[in-house]
Amino acid sequence: MSATEPATPAEPATPATPAEPATAPVTEPAGEPPADGVPDGLRVCLLVRYFTVGGLERVVTALANDLVARGVPVRVVALAVARRNALMTELDPRVEVVSLAGPARRRLAGVARLTRDHVVHVHFGDGRIHPLVRLALRGRPTVVTYHSVYTHKRTWLRNRVDRYVNTRADQVLAVSEAVREFCATQVGLPAERVEVVPNAIRLDRPGAEPPAAGADLTVVSLAGLHPHKNQAAVLAGVARARRAGTDVRLRVIGDGPQMAELFQQARESGIADAVDWYGQVWRRDLVLPLLGSSGAFVSASRFEGMPISILEGLAAGLPMLLSDIPPHRETAGDAALYFPPDSPADLAAALRLLAEDPARRRDLAKASLERSGRFDPDRFVERHLRVYRRVAAR
């Protein structure tokens, strides 16, 4: 069920090689009851800035759909109408979705009304909540999730306001240990108040098929075309590999403000014929076949949390070529070859290695499938239910 209030799209103003982290099994907080069954009367509102096409929205979609499948009433509320809203069509029909519009005062009143008698779970990317939004949530049991390391968007003042607001939330969650460290060291939240609940997706995982010896290599990038995603380094690495004689092609699934300059870069680098631009493809029945028919996955991102695109690449059994940042190592482990984010030469060398060594590709593909099994969607939902029950009881 969906509703949209008449529109203005404006949003309320909102104020070296790292070692791989240990991947010990996740333990539940001491004293937590099991999440079997649903607490009587539990209702959940998932609050987002807008419901666009992105990894955060995929996490919200997966969580909402699994919650209603377990009998929990779920309402998704977006503070503003996005430019691209089609991903909400993948929500289960039992999920109520409301996109707020109009003046800020009207939307804040909508937040207060729509969250009444719900556990509110705020998904604002970096967790930053405008004080007026927090005021509208006064008296509601509130959970806040940080979805990424947003160093590039932070200032001292933002961190200070964020720390003040989110220390008053009932629970703060982080999608990875790297994001938890960001919360503690940059935002200044007490580390003991931040619980890590890793992302997960519900996908059928295929059996790994050995790549054909001597075949060309098609790599796929699934990311928005934004500066921190560093797609220019991917194009430069592919261009360098091709100049060295490696038969590699690139699929780019995503769109964004850098589209024109990246397209121009591909032309000027002489690889226009080797790059396929798919734009903002959001439907899973279109994205997953593109992943599954590729030979490897590539990301040169500088900042991440626990990317859904990486989880999808692992579940597709793809060898991973990833920038060497802590969230990538935490997610992909030994299923990836890592390169410095701004070193096209190292990426080109990794592309050549995969193209010339089918055995290594098979080993990495097998490791991807094994790694994917660590991110259990049922456990993901159960851990959220435990959190919701805990804060609802306060």
Coordinates of C-alpha atoms in Angstrom, one line a residue:
M1 CA 0.0 0.0 0.0
S2 CA 1.5 3.4 -0.8
A3 CA 0.6 7.0 -0.5
T4 CA 2.3 10.2 -1.6
E5 CA 1.4 13.6 -0.2
P6 CA 1.4 16.4 -2.8
A7 CA 4.8 17.3 -3.7
T8 CA 7.8 19.4 -3.5
P9 CA 10.9 17.4 -3.6
A10 CA 12.8 19.6 -1.2
E11 CA 14.1 17.8 1.9
P12 CA 14.1 19.4 5.4
A13 CA 17.6 20.9 5.9
T14 CA 20.0 18.5 7.6
P15 CA 22.4 20.3 9.7
A16 CA 48.8 2.1 3.2
T17 CA 47.2 -1.3 3.2
P18 CA 44.9 -2.0 6.1
A19 CA 45.0 -5.3 7.7
E20 CA 41.8 -7.4 7.4
P21 CA 39.6 -7.2 10.5
A22 CA 39.1 -10.5 12.4
T23 CA 35.9 -12.2 11.3
A24 CA 34.9 -14.1 14.5
P25 CA 31.3 -15.3 14.6
V26 CA 28.9 -12.6 15.6
T27 CA 27.6 -13.0 19.2
E28 CA 24.4 -11.8 20.5
P29 CA 24.3 -9.3 23.4
A30 CA 24.3 -10.9 26.8
G31 CA 20.9 -11.6 28.3
E32 CA 18.9 -11.3 25.0
P33 CA 15.9 -13.6 24.7
P34 CA 15.6 -15.4 21.4
A35 CA 13.7 -13.7 18.6
D36 CA 11.4 -16.6 17.9
G37 CA 7.8 -15.3 17.4
V38 CA 6.8 -11.7 17.2
P39 CA 6.1 -9.6 20.3
D40 CA 2.4 -8.8 20.7
G41 CA 1.6 -5.3 19.3
L42 CA 5.0 -4.7 17.8
R43 CA 4.8 -2.2 14.9
V44 CA 7.8 -0.9 13.1
C45 CA 8.3 2.3 11.1
L46 CA 11.4 2.5 8.9
L47 CA 12.2 6.1 8.3
V48 CA 14.4 7.2 5.4
R49 CA 15.3 10.6 3.8
Y50 CA 13.9 9.5 0.5
F51 CA 13.3 6.1 -1.2
T52 CA 15.7 6.3 -4.1
V53 CA 17.6 3.5 -5.9
G54 CA 20.6 2.6 -3.8
G55 CA 22.1 0.1 -1.4
L56 CA 20.5 1.7 1.7
E57 CA 17.1 1.4 0.2
R58 CA 17.8 -2.2 -0.8
V59 CA 18.6 -3.0 2.9
V60 CA 15.3 -1.3 4.0
T61 CA 13.4 -3.2 1.3
A62 CA 14.8 -6.5 2.4
L63 CA 14.2 -5.8 6.1
A64 CA 10.6 -4.6 5.5
N65 CA 9.7 -7.5 3.4
D66 CA 11.1 -10.1 5.8
L67 CA 9.4 -8.4 8.8
V68 CA 5.9 -8.4 7.2
A69 CA 6.5 -12.1 6.2
R70 CA 6.9 -12.8 9.9
G71 CA 3.7 -11.0 10.7
V72 CA 5.1 -7.6 11.9
P73 CA 3.2 -4.6 10.6
V74 CA 5.7 -2.3 8.8
R75 CA 5.4 1.2 7.6
V76 CA 8.1 2.9 5.5
V77 CA 8.1 6.7 5.6
A78 CA 10.3 8.8 3.3
L79 CA 10.9 12.5 4.3
A80 CA 10.9 13.6 0.7
V81 CA 10.2 12.4 -2.8
A82 CA 13.3 11.3 -4.6
R83 CA 14.2 11.8 -8.3
R84 CA 14.1 8.1 -8.8
N85 CA 11.5 6.2 -6.7
A86 CA 10.9 3.0 -8.6
L87 CA 12.7 0.7 -6.1
M88 CA 9.7 1.0 -3.8
T89 CA 7.8 -1.3 -6.2
E90 CA 9.9 -4.2 -4.8
L91 CA 8.4 -3.8 -1.4
D92 CA 5.9 -6.5 -0.3
P93 CA 2.3 -5.3 -0.9
R94 CA 1.7 -5.7 2.8
V95 CA 4.3 -2.9 3.6
E96 CA 2.7 0.5 3.8
V97 CA 4.9 3.2 2.2
V98 CA 4.4 7.0 2.5
S99 CA 6.4 9.7 0.8
L100 CA 6.0 13.0 2.5
A101 CA 5.9 16.2 0.5
G102 CA 5.2 19.9 1.0
P103 CA 6.6 22.4 3.4
A104 CA 9.0 21.2 6.1
R105 CA 6.5 21.9 8.9
R106 CA 3.9 19.7 7.2
R107 CA 6.4 16.9 6.7
L108 CA 7.5 17.0 10.3
A109 CA 3.9 16.8 11.4
G110 CA 3.6 13.8 9.1
V111 CA 6.5 12.1 10.8
A112 CA 5.0 12.7 14.2
R113 CA 1.7 11.3 13.1
L114 CA 2.9 8.3 11.2
T115 CA 5.4 7.1 13.8
R116 CA 3.0 7.1 16.7
D117 CA 2.8 3.7 18.5
H118 CA 5.7 2.3 16.4
V119 CA 9.3 1.4 17.1
V120 CA 11.0 3.8 14.7
H121 CA 14.1 2.7 12.9
V122 CA 16.0 5.6 11.3
H123 CA 18.0 4.9 8.1
F124 CA 19.7 8.1 7.1
G125 CA 22.9 6.8 5.5
D126 CA 25.4 8.3 7.9
G127 CA 22.8 8.3 10.8
R128 CA 22.8 12.1 10.9
I129 CA 19.3 13.3 12.1
H130 CA 18.2 16.9 12.0
P131 CA 17.2 18.0 15.5
L132 CA 13.7 18.9 14.3
V133 CA 13.2 15.4 13.0
R134 CA 14.4 14.1 16.4
L135 CA 11.9 16.4 18.1
A136 CA 9.1 14.9 15.9
L137 CA 10.2 11.4 17.2
R138 CA 10.1 12.4 20.9
G139 CA 8.7 9.7 23.0
R140 CA 9.0 7.0 20.3
P141 CA 11.4 4.0 20.9
T142 CA 14.1 4.9 18.3
V143 CA 16.8 2.8 16.6
V144 CA 19.4 4.6 14.4
T145 CA 21.5 2.7 11.8
Y146 CA 24.8 4.1 10.4
H147 CA 25.2 2.6 6.9
S148 CA 28.6 3.8 5.9
V149 CA 31.8 5.6 6.7
Y150 CA 31.0 9.2 5.7
T151 CA 34.3 10.8 6.5
H152 CA 34.1 12.8 3.3
K153 CA 30.8 14.5 4.4
R154 CA 31.7 15.2 8.0
T155 CA 32.6 18.4 9.9
W156 CA 33.3 19.0 13.5
L157 CA 30.0 20.7 14.0
R158 CA 28.0 17.9 12.3
N159 CA 29.7 15.3 14.4
R160 CA 29.0 17.3 17.6
V161 CA 25.3 17.7 16.7
D162 CA 25.0 14.1 15.7
R163 CA 26.6 12.9 18.9
Y164 CA 24.2 15.0 21.0
V165 CA 21.2 13.7 19.1
N166 CA 22.1 10.0 18.7
T167 CA 23.2 9.5 22.3
R168 CA 19.5 10.0 23.0
A169 CA 18.4 7.2 20.7
D170 CA 17.5 3.9 22.4
Q171 CA 19.9 1.9 20.2
V172 CA 22.5 2.7 17.6
L173 CA 23.4 0.1 15.0
A174 CA 26.3 -0.1 12.5
V175 CA 26.4 -2.3 9.5
S176 CA 30.1 -3.3 10.0
E177 CA 33.0 -3.0 12.4
A178 CA 34.5 -0.3 10.2
V179 CA 31.3 1.8 10.6
R180 CA 31.3 1.1 14.3
E181 CA 34.8 2.5 14.5
F182 CA 33.7 5.6 12.5
C183 CA 30.9 6.1 15.0
A184 CA 33.3 5.9 17.9
T185 CA 36.3 7.8 16.6
Q186 CA 34.7 10.4 14.4
V187 CA 31.2 10.9 15.6
G188 CA 32.2 10.4 19.2
L189 CA 29.5 7.9 20.2
P190 CA 30.4 5.5 23.0
A191 CA 31.6 2.3 21.3
E192 CA 29.6 0.2 23.8
R193 CA 26.4 1.8 22.7
V194 CA 26.9 0.8 19.0
E195 CA 25.9 -2.7 18.1
V196 CA 27.1 -4.2 14.8
V197 CA 24.4 -5.9 12.7
P198 CA 25.9 -6.9 9.3
N199 CA 23.9 -6.4 6.2
A200 CA 22.5 -9.5 4.4
I201 CA 20.5 -10.2 1.2
R202 CA 18.2 -13.0 0.3
L203 CA 19.4 -14.4 -3.0
D204 CA 19.7 -17.9 -4.6
R205 CA 23.4 -18.6 -4.7
P206 CA 24.5 -20.5 -7.9
G207 CA 27.2 -23.1 -8.1
A208 CA 30.5 -21.7 -9.3
E209 CA 31.3 -22.5 -12.9
P210 CA 35.0 -22.5 -13.9
P211 CA 35.9 -19.7 -16.3
A212 CA 36.9 -20.9 -19.7
A213 CA 40.7 -20.8 -20.3
G214 CA 41.8 -18.1 -22.6
A215 CA 38.4 -16.4 -22.6
D216 CA 38.2 -12.6 -22.4
L217 CA 37.4 -11.1 -19.1
T218 CA 34.2 -9.1 -18.5
V219 CA 34.1 -7.2 -15.2
V220 CA 31.1 -5.5 -13.8
S221 CA 30.8 -2.4 -11.6
L222 CA 27.6 -1.9 -9.7
A223 CA 27.7 1.6 -8.1
G224 CA 26.5 5.1 -8.4
L225 CA 28.6 7.5 -10.5
H226 CA 29.6 9.7 -7.6
P227 CA 33.1 11.0 -6.7
H228 CA 33.6 8.8 -3.6
K229 CA 32.8 5.7 -5.7
N230 CA 36.0 6.5 -7.7
Q231 CA 34.8 5.1 -11.0
A232 CA 37.4 7.1 -12.8
A233 CA 40.1 4.8 -11.3
V234 CA 38.1 1.8 -12.7
L235 CA 38.1 3.2 -16.2
A236 CA 41.8 4.1 -15.9
G237 CA 42.7 0.6 -14.8
V238 CA 40.7 -1.0 -17.6
A239 CA 42.3 1.3 -20.1
R240 CA 45.8 0.5 -18.8
A241 CA 45.1 -3.2 -18.9
R242 CA 43.9 -3.1 -22.5
R243 CA 46.9 -1.1 -23.6
A244 CA 49.1 -3.9 -22.1
G245 CA 47.2 -6.5 -24.1
T246 CA 44.6 -7.8 -21.6
D247 CA 41.3 -8.5 -23.3
V248 CA 39.0 -7.0 -20.7
R249 CA 35.5 -5.4 -21.0
L250 CA 33.7 -3.4 -18.4
R251 CA 30.0 -3.2 -17.6
V252 CA 28.9 -0.1 -15.6
I253 CA 25.6 -0.5 -13.8
G254 CA 24.7 2.9 -12.2
D255 CA 24.2 6.5 -12.9
G256 CA 25.0 9.8 -11.2
P257 CA 26.5 13.3 -11.5
Q258 CA 29.7 12.1 -13.0
M259 CA 28.1 10.3 -16.0
A260 CA 29.3 12.9 -18.6
E261 CA 32.9 13.2 -17.4
L262 CA 33.3 9.4 -17.1
F263 CA 31.8 8.8 -20.5
Q264 CA 34.2 11.4 -21.9
Q265 CA 37.1 9.7 -20.0
A266 CA 36.3 6.4 -21.6
R267 CA 36.3 8.0 -25.1
E268 CA 39.6 9.8 -24.5
S269 CA 41.2 6.7 -23.1
G270 CA 40.3 4.7 -26.2
I271 CA 38.1 2.2 -24.4
A272 CA 34.6 3.5 -25.5
D273 CA 34.0 0.2 -27.4
A274 CA 35.0 -1.9 -24.4
V275 CA 32.6 -0.2 -21.9
D276 CA 28.9 -1.0 -21.7
W277 CA 26.8 1.6 -19.9
Y278 CA 23.6 0.2 -18.4
G279 CA 22.5 3.3 -16.4
Q280 CA 20.4 3.1 -13.3
V281 CA 19.1 -0.5 -13.6
W282 CA 17.2 -1.3 -10.3
R283 CA 15.1 -4.4 -11.0
R284 CA 16.7 -7.5 -9.6
D285 CA 15.5 -9.6 -12.5
L286 CA 17.7 -7.4 -14.7
V287 CA 20.7 -6.8 -12.4
L288 CA 21.3 -10.3 -11.2
P289 CA 21.6 -11.9 -14.7
L290 CA 24.2 -9.1 -15.6
L291 CA 26.1 -10.0 -12.5
G292 CA 25.9 -13.8 -13.1
S293 CA 27.1 -13.5 -16.7
S294 CA 30.1 -11.4 -15.8
G295 CA 33.6 -12.8 -15.0
A296 CA 34.5 -10.6 -12.1
F297 CA 33.3 -7.7 -9.9
V298 CA 35.2 -4.5 -9.5
S299 CA 34.9 -1.5 -7.0
A300 CA 37.4 1.2 -6.5
S301 CA 35.3 3.0 -3.8
R302 CA 37.0 5.2 -1.2
F303 CA 34.3 5.0 1.4
E304 CA 31.8 2.2 2.2
G305 CA 29.9 0.5 5.1
M306 CA 29.0 -3.0 4.0
P307 CA 28.0 -2.6 0.4
I308 CA 25.0 -4.6 -0.8
S309 CA 26.6 -4.6 -4.3
I310 CA 29.5 -6.5 -2.8
L311 CA 27.2 -9.0 -1.1
E312 CA 25.4 -9.5 -4.5
G313 CA 28.8 -10.1 -6.2
L314 CA 29.8 -12.7 -3.6
A315 CA 26.4 -14.4 -3.9
A316 CA 26.8 -14.6 -7.7
G317 CA 30.1 -16.4 -7.2
L318 CA 32.2 -13.7 -8.8
P319 CA 35.9 -13.1 -8.2
M320 CA 36.2 -9.7 -6.5
L321 CA 38.6 -6.9 -7.4
L322 CA 38.2 -4.3 -4.6
S323 CA 39.9 -1.2 -3.4
D324 CA 41.8 -1.9 -0.2
I325 CA 39.6 -0.2 2.4
P326 CA 38.6 -1.8 5.7
P327 CA 34.9 -2.3 4.8
H328 CA 35.8 -4.2 1.7
R329 CA 38.2 -6.5 3.5
E330 CA 35.6 -7.0 6.3
T331 CA 33.0 -8.0 3.7
A332 CA 34.9 -10.0 1.1
G333 CA 37.8 -11.4 3.1
D334 CA 39.9 -13.8 1.0
A335 CA 37.4 -13.8 -1.9
A336 CA 39.0 -10.7 -3.4
L337 CA 42.2 -9.2 -4.9
Y338 CA 42.8 -5.8 -3.4
F339 CA 44.4 -2.7 -4.9
P340 CA 45.0 0.8 -3.6
P341 CA 42.0 3.0 -4.5
D342 CA 43.9 5.4 -6.6
S343 CA 46.3 3.0 -8.3
P344 CA 45.1 2.1 -11.8
A345 CA 48.4 0.3 -12.4
D346 CA 47.6 -2.1 -9.5
L347 CA 44.1 -2.6 -10.8
A348 CA 45.4 -3.3 -14.3
A349 CA 47.8 -5.9 -12.9
A350 CA 44.9 -7.6 -11.0
L351 CA 42.8 -7.7 -14.2
R352 CA 45.7 -9.3 -16.1
L353 CA 46.2 -11.9 -13.4
L354 CA 42.5 -12.9 -13.5
A355 CA 42.4 -12.9 -17.3
E356 CA 45.5 -15.1 -17.6
D357 CA 44.9 -17.5 -14.6
P358 CA 41.6 -19.4 -14.8
A359 CA 42.6 -21.5 -11.8
R360 CA 42.9 -18.3 -9.7
R361 CA 39.5 -17.2 -10.9
R362 CA 38.0 -20.5 -9.9
D363 CA 39.5 -20.3 -6.5
L364 CA 38.2 -16.8 -6.0
A365 CA 34.8 -17.7 -7.3
K366 CA 34.6 -20.6 -4.8
A367 CA 35.7 -18.3 -2.0
S368 CA 33.0 -15.8 -2.9
L369 CA 30.3 -18.3 -2.6
E370 CA 31.7 -19.5 0.7
R371 CA 32.0 -16.0 2.0
S372 CA 28.4 -15.2 0.9
G373 CA 27.1 -17.9 3.3
R374 CA 28.3 -15.8 6.3
F375 CA 25.7 -13.1 5.6
D376 CA 22.5 -14.9 6.7
P377 CA 19.3 -12.9 6.0
D378 CA 17.3 -14.8 8.6
R379 CA 19.9 -13.9 11.2
F380 CA 19.8 -10.3 10.0
V381 CA 16.0 -10.1 10.6
E382 CA 16.2 -11.9 13.9
R383 CA 18.8 -9.6 15.3
H384 CA 16.7 -6.6 14.3
L385 CA 13.6 -8.1 16.0
R386 CA 15.6 -8.6 19.2
V387 CA 16.6 -4.9 19.1
Y388 CA 13.0 -3.8 18.4
R389 CA 11.7 -5.9 21.3
R390 CA 14.3 -4.6 23.6
V391 CA 13.7 -0.9 22.9
A392 CA 9.9 -1.3 22.9
A393 CA 10.1 -2.7 26.4
R394 CA 11.9 0.4 27.8

